[in-house]
Short mmCIF file of C-alpha atoms and ligand atoms in Angstrom, two decimals:
data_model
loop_
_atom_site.label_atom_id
_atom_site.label_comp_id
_atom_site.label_asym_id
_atom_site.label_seq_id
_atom_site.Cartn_x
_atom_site.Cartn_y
_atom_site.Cartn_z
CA UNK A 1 0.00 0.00 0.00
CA UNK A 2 1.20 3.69 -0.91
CA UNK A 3 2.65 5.18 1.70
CA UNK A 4 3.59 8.91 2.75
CA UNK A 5 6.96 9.84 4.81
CA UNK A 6 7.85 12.92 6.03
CA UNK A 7 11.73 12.48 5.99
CA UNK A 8 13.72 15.16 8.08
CA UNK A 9 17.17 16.22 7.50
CA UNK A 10 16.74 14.40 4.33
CA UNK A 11 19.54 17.09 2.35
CA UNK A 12 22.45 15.26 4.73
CA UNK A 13 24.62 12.35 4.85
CA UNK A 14 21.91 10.04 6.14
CA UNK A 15 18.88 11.21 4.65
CA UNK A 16 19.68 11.97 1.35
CA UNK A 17 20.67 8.44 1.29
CA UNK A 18 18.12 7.20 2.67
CA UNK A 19 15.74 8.98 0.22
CA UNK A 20 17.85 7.33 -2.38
CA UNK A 21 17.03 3.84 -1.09
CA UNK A 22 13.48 4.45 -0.22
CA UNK A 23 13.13 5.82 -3.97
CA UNK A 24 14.64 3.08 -5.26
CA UNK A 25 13.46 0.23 -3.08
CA UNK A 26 9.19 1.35 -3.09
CA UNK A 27 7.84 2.22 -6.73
CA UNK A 28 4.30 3.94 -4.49
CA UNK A 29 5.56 6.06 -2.31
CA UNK A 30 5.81 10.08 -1.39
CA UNK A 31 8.55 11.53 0.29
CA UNK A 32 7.95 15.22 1.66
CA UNK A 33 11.78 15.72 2.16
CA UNK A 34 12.56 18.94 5.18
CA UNK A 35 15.31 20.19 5.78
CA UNK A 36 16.98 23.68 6.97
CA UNK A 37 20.00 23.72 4.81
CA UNK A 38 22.54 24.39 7.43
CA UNK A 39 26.19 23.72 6.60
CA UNK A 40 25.78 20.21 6.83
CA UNK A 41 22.77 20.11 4.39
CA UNK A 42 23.49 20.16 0.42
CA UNK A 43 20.93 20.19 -2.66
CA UNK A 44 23.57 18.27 -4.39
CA UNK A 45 22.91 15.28 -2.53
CA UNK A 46 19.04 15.34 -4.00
CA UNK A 47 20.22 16.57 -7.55
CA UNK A 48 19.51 12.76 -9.25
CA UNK A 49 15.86 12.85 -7.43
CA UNK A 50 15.07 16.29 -7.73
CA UNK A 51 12.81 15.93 -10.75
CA UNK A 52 11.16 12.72 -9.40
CA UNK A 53 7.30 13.35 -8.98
CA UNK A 54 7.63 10.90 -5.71
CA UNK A 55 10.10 13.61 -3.82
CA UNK A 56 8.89 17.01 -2.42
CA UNK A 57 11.84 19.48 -1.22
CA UNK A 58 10.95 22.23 1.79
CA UNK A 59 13.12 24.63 3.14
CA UNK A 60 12.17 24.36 6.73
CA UNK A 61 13.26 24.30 10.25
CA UNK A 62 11.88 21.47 12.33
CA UNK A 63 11.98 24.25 15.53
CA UNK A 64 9.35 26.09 13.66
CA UNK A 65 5.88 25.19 14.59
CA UNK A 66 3.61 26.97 11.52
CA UNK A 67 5.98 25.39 8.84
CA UNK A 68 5.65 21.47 10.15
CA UNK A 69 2.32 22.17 10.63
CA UNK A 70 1.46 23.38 7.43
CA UNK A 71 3.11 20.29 6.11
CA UNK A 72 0.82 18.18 8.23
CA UNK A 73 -2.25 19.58 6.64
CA UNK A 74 -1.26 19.34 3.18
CA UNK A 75 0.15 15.65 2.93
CA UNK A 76 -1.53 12.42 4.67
CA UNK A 77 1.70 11.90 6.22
CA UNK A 78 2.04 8.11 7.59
CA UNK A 79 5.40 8.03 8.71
CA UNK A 80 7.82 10.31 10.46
CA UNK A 81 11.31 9.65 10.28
CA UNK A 82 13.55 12.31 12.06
CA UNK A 83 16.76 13.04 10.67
CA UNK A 84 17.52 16.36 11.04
CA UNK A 85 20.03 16.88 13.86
CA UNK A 86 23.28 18.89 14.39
CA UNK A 87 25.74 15.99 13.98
CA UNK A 88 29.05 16.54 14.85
CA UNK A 89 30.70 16.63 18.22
CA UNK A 90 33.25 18.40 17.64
CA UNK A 91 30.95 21.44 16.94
CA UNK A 92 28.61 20.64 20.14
CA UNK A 93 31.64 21.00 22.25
CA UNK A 94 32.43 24.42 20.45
CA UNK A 95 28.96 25.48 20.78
CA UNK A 96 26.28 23.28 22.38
CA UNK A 97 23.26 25.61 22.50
CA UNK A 98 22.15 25.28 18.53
CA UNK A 99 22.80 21.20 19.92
CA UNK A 100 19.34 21.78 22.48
CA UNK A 101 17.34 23.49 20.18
CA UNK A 102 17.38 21.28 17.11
CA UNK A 103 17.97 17.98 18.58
CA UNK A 104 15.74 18.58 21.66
CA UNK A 105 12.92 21.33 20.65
CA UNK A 106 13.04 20.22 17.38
CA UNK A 107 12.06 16.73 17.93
CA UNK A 108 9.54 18.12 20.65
CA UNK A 109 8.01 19.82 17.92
CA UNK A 110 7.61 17.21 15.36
CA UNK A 111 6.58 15.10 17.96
CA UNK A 112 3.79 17.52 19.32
CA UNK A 113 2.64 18.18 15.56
CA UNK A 114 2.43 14.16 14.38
CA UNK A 115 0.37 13.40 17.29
CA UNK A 116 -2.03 16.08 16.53
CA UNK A 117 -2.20 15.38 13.13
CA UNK A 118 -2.43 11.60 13.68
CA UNK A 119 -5.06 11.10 16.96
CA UNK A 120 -8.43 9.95 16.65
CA UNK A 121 -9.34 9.85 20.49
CA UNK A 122 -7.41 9.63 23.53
CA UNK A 123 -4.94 7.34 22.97
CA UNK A 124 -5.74 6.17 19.96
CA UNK A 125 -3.88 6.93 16.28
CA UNK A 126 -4.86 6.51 13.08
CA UNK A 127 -3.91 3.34 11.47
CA UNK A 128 -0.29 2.59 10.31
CA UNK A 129 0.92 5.65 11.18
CA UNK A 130 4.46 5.71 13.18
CA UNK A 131 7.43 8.19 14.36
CA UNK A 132 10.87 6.62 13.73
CA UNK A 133 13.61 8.48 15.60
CA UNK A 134 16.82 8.74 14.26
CA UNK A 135 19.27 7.84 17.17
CA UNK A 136 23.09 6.79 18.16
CA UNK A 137 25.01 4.48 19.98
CA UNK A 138 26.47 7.95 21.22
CA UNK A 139 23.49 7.68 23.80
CA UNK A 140 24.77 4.90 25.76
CA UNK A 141 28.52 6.97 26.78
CA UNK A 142 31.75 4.90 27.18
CA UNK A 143 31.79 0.96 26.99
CA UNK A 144 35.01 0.30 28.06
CA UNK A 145 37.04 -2.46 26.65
CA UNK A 146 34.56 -5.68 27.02
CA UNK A 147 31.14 -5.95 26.26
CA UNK A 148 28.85 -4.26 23.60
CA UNK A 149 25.65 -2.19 23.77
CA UNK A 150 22.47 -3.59 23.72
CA UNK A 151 18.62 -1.88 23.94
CA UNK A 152 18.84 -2.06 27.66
CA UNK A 153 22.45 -0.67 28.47
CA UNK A 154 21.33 2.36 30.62
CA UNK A 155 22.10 6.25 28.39
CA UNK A 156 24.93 7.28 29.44
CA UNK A 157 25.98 10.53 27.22
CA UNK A 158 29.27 12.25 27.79
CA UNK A 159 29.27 15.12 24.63
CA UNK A 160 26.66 17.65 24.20
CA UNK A 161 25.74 15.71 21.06
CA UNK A 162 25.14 12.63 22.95
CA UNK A 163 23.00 14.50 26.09
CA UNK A 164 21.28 16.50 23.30
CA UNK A 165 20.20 12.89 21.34
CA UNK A 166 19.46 10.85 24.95
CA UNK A 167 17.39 14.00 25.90
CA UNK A 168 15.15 13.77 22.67
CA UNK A 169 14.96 9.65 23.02
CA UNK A 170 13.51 10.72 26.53
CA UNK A 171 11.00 12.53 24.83
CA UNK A 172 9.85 10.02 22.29
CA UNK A 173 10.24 7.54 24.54
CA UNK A 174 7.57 9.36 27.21
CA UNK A 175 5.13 10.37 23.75
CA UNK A 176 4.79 6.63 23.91
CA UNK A 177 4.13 5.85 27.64
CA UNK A 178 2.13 9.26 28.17
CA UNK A 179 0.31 9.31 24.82
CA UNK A 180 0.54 5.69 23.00
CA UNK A 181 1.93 7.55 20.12
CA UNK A 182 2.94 4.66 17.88
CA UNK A 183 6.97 5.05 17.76
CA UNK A 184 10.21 3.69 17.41
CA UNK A 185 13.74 4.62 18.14
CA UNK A 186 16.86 3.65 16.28
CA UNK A 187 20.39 3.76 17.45
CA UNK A 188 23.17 2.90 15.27
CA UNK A 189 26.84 3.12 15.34
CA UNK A 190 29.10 5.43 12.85
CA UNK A 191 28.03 5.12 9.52
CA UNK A 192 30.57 6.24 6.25
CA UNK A 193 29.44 6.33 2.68
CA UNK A 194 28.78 9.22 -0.19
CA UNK A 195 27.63 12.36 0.58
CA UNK A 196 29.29 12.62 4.19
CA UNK A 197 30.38 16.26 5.16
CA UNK A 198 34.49 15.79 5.41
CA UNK A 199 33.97 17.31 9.14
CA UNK A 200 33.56 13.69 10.11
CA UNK A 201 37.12 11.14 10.47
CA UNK A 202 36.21 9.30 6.91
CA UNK A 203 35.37 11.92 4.40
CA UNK A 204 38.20 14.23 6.37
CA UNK A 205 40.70 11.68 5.72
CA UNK A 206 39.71 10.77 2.48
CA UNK A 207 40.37 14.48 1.27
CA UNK A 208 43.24 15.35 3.25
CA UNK A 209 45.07 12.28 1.56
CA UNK A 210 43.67 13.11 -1.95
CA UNK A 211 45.45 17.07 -1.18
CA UNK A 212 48.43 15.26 0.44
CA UNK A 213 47.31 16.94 3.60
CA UNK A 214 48.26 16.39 7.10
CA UNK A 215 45.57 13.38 9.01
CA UNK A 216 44.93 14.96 12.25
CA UNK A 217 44.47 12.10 14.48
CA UNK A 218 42.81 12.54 18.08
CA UNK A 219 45.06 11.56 20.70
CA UNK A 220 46.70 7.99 20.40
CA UNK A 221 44.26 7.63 17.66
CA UNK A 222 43.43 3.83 19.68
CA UNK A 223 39.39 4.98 20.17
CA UNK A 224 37.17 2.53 18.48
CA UNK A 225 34.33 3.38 16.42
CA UNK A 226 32.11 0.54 15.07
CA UNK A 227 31.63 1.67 11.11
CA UNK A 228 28.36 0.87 9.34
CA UNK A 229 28.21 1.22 5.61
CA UNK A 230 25.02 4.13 5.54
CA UNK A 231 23.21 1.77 2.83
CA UNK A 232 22.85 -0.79 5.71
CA UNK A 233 21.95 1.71 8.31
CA UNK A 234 19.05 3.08 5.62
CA UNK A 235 17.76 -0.64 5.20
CA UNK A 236 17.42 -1.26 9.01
CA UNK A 237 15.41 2.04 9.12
CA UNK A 238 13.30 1.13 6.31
CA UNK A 239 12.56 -2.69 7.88
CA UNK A 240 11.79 -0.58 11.41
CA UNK A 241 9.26 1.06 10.24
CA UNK A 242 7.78 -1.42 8.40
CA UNK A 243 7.88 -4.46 10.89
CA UNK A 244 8.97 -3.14 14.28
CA UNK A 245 6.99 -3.74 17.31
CA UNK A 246 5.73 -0.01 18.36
CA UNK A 247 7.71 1.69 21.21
CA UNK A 248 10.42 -0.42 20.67
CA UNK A 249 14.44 0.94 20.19
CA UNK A 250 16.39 -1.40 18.08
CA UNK A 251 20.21 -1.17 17.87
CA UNK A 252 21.98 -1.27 14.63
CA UNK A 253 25.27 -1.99 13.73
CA UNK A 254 27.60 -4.53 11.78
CA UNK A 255 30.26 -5.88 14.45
CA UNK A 256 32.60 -3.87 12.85
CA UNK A 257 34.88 -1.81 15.56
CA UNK A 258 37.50 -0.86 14.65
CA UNK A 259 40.24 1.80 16.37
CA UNK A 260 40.35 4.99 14.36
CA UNK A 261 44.33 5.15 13.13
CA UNK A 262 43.22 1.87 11.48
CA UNK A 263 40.70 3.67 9.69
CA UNK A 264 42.92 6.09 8.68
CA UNK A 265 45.97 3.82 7.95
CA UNK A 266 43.35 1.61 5.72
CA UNK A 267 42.31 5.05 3.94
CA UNK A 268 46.02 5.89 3.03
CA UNK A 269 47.23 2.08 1.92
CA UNK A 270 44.10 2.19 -0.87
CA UNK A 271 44.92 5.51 -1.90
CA UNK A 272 48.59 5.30 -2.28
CA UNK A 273 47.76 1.76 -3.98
CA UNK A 274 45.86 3.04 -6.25
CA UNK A 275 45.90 6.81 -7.06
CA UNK A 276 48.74 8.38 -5.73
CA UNK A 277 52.06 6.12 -4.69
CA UNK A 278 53.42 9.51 -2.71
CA UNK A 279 50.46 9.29 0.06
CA UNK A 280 52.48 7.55 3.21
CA UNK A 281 51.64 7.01 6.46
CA UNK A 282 54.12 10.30 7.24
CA UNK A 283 50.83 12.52 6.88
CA UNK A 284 49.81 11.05 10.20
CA UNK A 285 49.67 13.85 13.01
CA UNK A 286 48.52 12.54 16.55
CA UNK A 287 46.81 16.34 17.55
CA UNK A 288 45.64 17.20 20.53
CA UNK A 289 42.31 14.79 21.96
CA UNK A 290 39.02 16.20 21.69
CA UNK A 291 37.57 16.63 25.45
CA UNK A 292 35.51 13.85 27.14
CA UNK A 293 36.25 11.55 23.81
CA UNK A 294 34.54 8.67 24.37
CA UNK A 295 37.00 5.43 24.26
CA UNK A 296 34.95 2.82 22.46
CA UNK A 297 31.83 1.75 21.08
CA UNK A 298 30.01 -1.22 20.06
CA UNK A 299 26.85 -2.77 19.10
CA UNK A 300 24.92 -6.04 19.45
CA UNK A 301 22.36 -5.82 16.62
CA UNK A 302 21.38 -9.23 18.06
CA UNK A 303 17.74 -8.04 18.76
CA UNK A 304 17.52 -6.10 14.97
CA UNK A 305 18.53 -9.67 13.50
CA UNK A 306 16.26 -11.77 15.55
CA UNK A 307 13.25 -10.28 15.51
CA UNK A 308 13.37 -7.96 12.22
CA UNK A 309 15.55 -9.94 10.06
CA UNK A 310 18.13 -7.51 9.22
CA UNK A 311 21.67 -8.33 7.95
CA UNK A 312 24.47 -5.62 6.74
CA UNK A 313 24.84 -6.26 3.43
CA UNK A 314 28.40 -4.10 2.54
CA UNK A 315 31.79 -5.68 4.48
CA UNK A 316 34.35 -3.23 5.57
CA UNK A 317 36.54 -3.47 3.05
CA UNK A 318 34.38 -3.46 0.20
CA UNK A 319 32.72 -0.21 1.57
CA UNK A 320 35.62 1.65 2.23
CA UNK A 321 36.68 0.79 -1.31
CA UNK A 322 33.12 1.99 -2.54
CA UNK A 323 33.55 5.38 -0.01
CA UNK A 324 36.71 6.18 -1.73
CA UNK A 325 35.65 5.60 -5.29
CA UNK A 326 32.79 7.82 -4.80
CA UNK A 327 34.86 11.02 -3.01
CA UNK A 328 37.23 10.17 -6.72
CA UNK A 329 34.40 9.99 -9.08
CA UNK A 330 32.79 13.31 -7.01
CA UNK A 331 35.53 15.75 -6.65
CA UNK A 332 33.20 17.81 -7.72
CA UNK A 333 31.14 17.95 -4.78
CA UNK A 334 34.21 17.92 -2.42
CA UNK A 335 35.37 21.17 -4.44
CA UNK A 336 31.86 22.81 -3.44
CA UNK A 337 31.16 21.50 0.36
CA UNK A 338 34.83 22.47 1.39
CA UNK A 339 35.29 26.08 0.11
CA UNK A 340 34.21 29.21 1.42
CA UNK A 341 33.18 28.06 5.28
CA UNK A 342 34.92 24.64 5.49
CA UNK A 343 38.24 26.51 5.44
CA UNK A 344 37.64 28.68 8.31
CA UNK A 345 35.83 25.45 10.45
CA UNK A 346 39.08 23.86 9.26
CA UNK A 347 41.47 26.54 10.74
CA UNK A 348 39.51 27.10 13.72
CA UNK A 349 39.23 23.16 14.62
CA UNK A 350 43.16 22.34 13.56
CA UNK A 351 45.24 25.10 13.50
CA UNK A 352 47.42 24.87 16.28
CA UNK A 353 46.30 21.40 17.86
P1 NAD B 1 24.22 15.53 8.85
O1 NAD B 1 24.81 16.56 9.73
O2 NAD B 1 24.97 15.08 7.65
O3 NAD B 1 22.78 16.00 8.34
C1 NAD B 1 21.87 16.64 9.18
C2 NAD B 1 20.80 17.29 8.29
O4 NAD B 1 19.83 17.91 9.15
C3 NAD B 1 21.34 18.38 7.37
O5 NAD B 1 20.81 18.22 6.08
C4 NAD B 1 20.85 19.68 8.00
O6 NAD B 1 20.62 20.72 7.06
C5 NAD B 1 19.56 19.22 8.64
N1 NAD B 1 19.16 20.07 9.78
C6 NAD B 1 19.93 20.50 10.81
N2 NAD B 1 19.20 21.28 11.64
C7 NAD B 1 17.94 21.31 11.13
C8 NAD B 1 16.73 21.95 11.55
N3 NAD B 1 16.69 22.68 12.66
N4 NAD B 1 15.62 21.76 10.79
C9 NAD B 1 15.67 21.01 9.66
N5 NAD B 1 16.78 20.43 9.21
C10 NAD B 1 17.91 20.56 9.95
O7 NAD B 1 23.89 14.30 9.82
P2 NAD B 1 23.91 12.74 9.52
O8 NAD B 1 25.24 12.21 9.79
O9 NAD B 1 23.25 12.48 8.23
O10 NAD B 1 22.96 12.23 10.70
C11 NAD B 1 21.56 12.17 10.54
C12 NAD B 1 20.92 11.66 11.81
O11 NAD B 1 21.44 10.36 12.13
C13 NAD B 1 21.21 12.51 13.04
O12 NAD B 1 20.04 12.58 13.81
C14 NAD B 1 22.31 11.77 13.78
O13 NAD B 1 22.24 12.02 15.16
C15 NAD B 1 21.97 10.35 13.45
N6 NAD B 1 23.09 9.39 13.42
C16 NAD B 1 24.21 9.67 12.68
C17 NAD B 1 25.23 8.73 12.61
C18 NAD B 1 26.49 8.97 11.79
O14 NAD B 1 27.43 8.20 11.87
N7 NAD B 1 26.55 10.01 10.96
C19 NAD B 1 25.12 7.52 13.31
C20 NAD B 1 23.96 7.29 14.08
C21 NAD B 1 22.95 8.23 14.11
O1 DAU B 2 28.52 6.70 16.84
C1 DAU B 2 27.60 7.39 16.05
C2 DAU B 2 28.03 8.81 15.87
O2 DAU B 2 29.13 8.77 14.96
C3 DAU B 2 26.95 9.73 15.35
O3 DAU B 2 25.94 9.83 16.32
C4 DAU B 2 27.51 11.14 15.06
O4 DAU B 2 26.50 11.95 14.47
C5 DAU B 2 28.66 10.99 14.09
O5 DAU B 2 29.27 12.24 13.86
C6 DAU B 2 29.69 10.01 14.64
O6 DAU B 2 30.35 10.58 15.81
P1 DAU B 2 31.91 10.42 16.04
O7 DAU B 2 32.38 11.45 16.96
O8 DAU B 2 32.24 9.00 16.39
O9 DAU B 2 32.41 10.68 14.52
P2 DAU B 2 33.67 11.47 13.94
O10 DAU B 2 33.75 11.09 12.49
O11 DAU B 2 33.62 12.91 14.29
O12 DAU B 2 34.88 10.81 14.70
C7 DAU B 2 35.15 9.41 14.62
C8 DAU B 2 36.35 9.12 15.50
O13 DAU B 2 37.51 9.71 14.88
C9 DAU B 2 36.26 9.74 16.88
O14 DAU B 2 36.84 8.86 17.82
C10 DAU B 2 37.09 11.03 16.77
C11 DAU B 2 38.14 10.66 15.74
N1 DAU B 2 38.63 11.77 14.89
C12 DAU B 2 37.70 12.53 14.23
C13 DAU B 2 38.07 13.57 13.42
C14 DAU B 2 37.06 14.42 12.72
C15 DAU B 2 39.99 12.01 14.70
O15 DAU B 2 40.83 11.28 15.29
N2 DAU B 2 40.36 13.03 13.91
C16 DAU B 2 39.49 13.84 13.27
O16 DAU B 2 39.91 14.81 12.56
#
């Protein structure tokens, strides 16, 4: 059956692939795509769907109450999935406040305006309607070197990031105890792919080594990140919505942790291997740490897999090899995304670490 998603954030890293995959995976289907277009938002992630009579584009701020609204009463929206989010931690520890309004109000909002739009009587929805929130393994803090995270590990956040995204699970979470909104949450580990803003370790890397630039790595660059190729991550969203129990959170990830000068030693060995035979692990610089950095994370999907089905599709090594080929065949795009404000981020971030 046709269905209609209101898909926020859906000009970023995440959500522009994920409208990808949704237009490619469901021939009857509407997408009402809204997003701010801050930094981390870019048009030329939509250009290829654009045109497509399936995908709406609005310029909108989930903070602001009139705009959702009107969105509300113009589409029979069925599903909400809630992208839109500042994303980076390095800029929440800069500046946390922009962190609280769109992670936290933001989602308030959207949550306020879906059950409004969606309730038929107290407590009850109309049918096969749900609210899918976007969410990280961020939540859950530091694991420490044994163990992984499951649905029940208690939020733990150390960043703003992380305290703004547990603070807005808390919300949708208590939508579904208070009001029976029909929800879900999903938290998944660090995703790579196309169309990631080079703020974040892979994309960074990726372009530094292309401009035989200096890798800034954090500390003893021995943190470990569990990497999710974002075609996966958009699957597991997809088979959420369509099969998860209500008020459920599902973890996502691939068993895939890996410490971060790996990464970056990985990025380097394909590149000089392939494209450039001067890139050497002598562009390496260990920098200063970022505060509170988290040391490790990891995540048993077990539950996602069990109940829902779900398998990552895209090994490490083959995505990487896919990330790469994309940032090559796309220059373009990194041209665009890192002049003008990129430098000065760049210089205020780096310079002097
Ligand atoms: P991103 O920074 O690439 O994209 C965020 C998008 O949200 C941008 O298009 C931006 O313009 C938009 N946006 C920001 N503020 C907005 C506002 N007030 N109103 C409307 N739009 C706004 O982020 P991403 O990496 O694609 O992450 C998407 C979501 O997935 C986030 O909620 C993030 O917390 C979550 N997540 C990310 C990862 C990861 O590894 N990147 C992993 C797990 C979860
Ligand atoms: O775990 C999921 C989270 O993954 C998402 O919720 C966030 O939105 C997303 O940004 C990501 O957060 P991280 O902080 O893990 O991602 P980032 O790419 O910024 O950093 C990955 C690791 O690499 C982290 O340990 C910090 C380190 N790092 C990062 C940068 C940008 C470096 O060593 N050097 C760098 O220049």
């Amino acid at each position: 059956m046709s269905k209609t998603y209101l898909v926020t954030g859906g000009a970023g890293f995440i959500g522009s692939n994920f409208i990808h995959y949704l237009l490619e995976k469901h021939e009857d289907i509407l997408i009402v795509n809204v997003d701010k277009l801050t930094y981390a938002g870019n048009l030329e992630n939509l250009a290829s769907v654009m045109d497509d009579k399936r995908h709406v584009f609005v310029q909108a701020d989930i903070c602001d109450k009139e705009a959702i609204e009107k969105i509300f009463l113009s589409y029979p929206i069925d599903y909400v999935v809630n992208f839109a989010a500042e994303s980076h931690v390095d800029r929440s520890i800069k500046d946390p406040d922009v962190f609280a309004r769109t992670n936290v109000m933001g989602t308030l909002n959207l949550l306020n305006l879906a059950k409004a739009a969606w309730q038929t009587g107290d407590d009850t929805y109309r049918p096969g309607v749900k609210f899918l929130q976007v969410s990280t393994d961020e939540v859950y803090g530091d694991l420490g070197p044994e163990g992984f995270f499951t649905e029940t590990t208690p939020l733990d956040p150390h960043s703003p990031y992380s305290a703004s995204k547990a603070a807005a699970d808390l919300f949708v979470q208590a939508y579904g105890d208070t009001y029976r909104l029909p929800l879900n949450i999903t938290r998944c580990s660090n995703n790579y792919g196309p169309y990631q803003f080079p703020e974040k370790l892979i994309p960074l890397m990726i372009n530094n080594c292309l401009n035989g630039k200096e890798l800034p790595v954090y500390g003893d660059g021995m943190q470990v990140r569990d990497w999710l190729y974002v075609a996966d991550h958009c699957k597991a969203i997809d088979m959420v919505l369509q099969k998860g129990t209500s008020g459920e959170v599902y973890n996502v990830g691939g068993h895939n942790e890996r410490p971060n000068v790996f990464i970056v030693k990985s990025i380097i060995e394909y590149v000089r291997t392939t494209i450039d035979p001067t890139v050497s692990e002598a562009l390496i610089r260990h920098v200063v740490d970022r505060k509170g950095h988290d040391r490790r994370y990891g995540i048993d999907p077990q539950k996602i897999r069990d109940k829902l089905g779900w398998e990552p599709e895209i090994m490490f090594e083959d995505g990487i090899k896919l990330t790469i080929g994309w940032y090559l065949e796309n220059r373009k795009w990194m041209e665009h995304v890192t002049s003008g404000s990129y430098q000065k981020y760049y210089e205020q971030m780096y310079a002097g670490r």
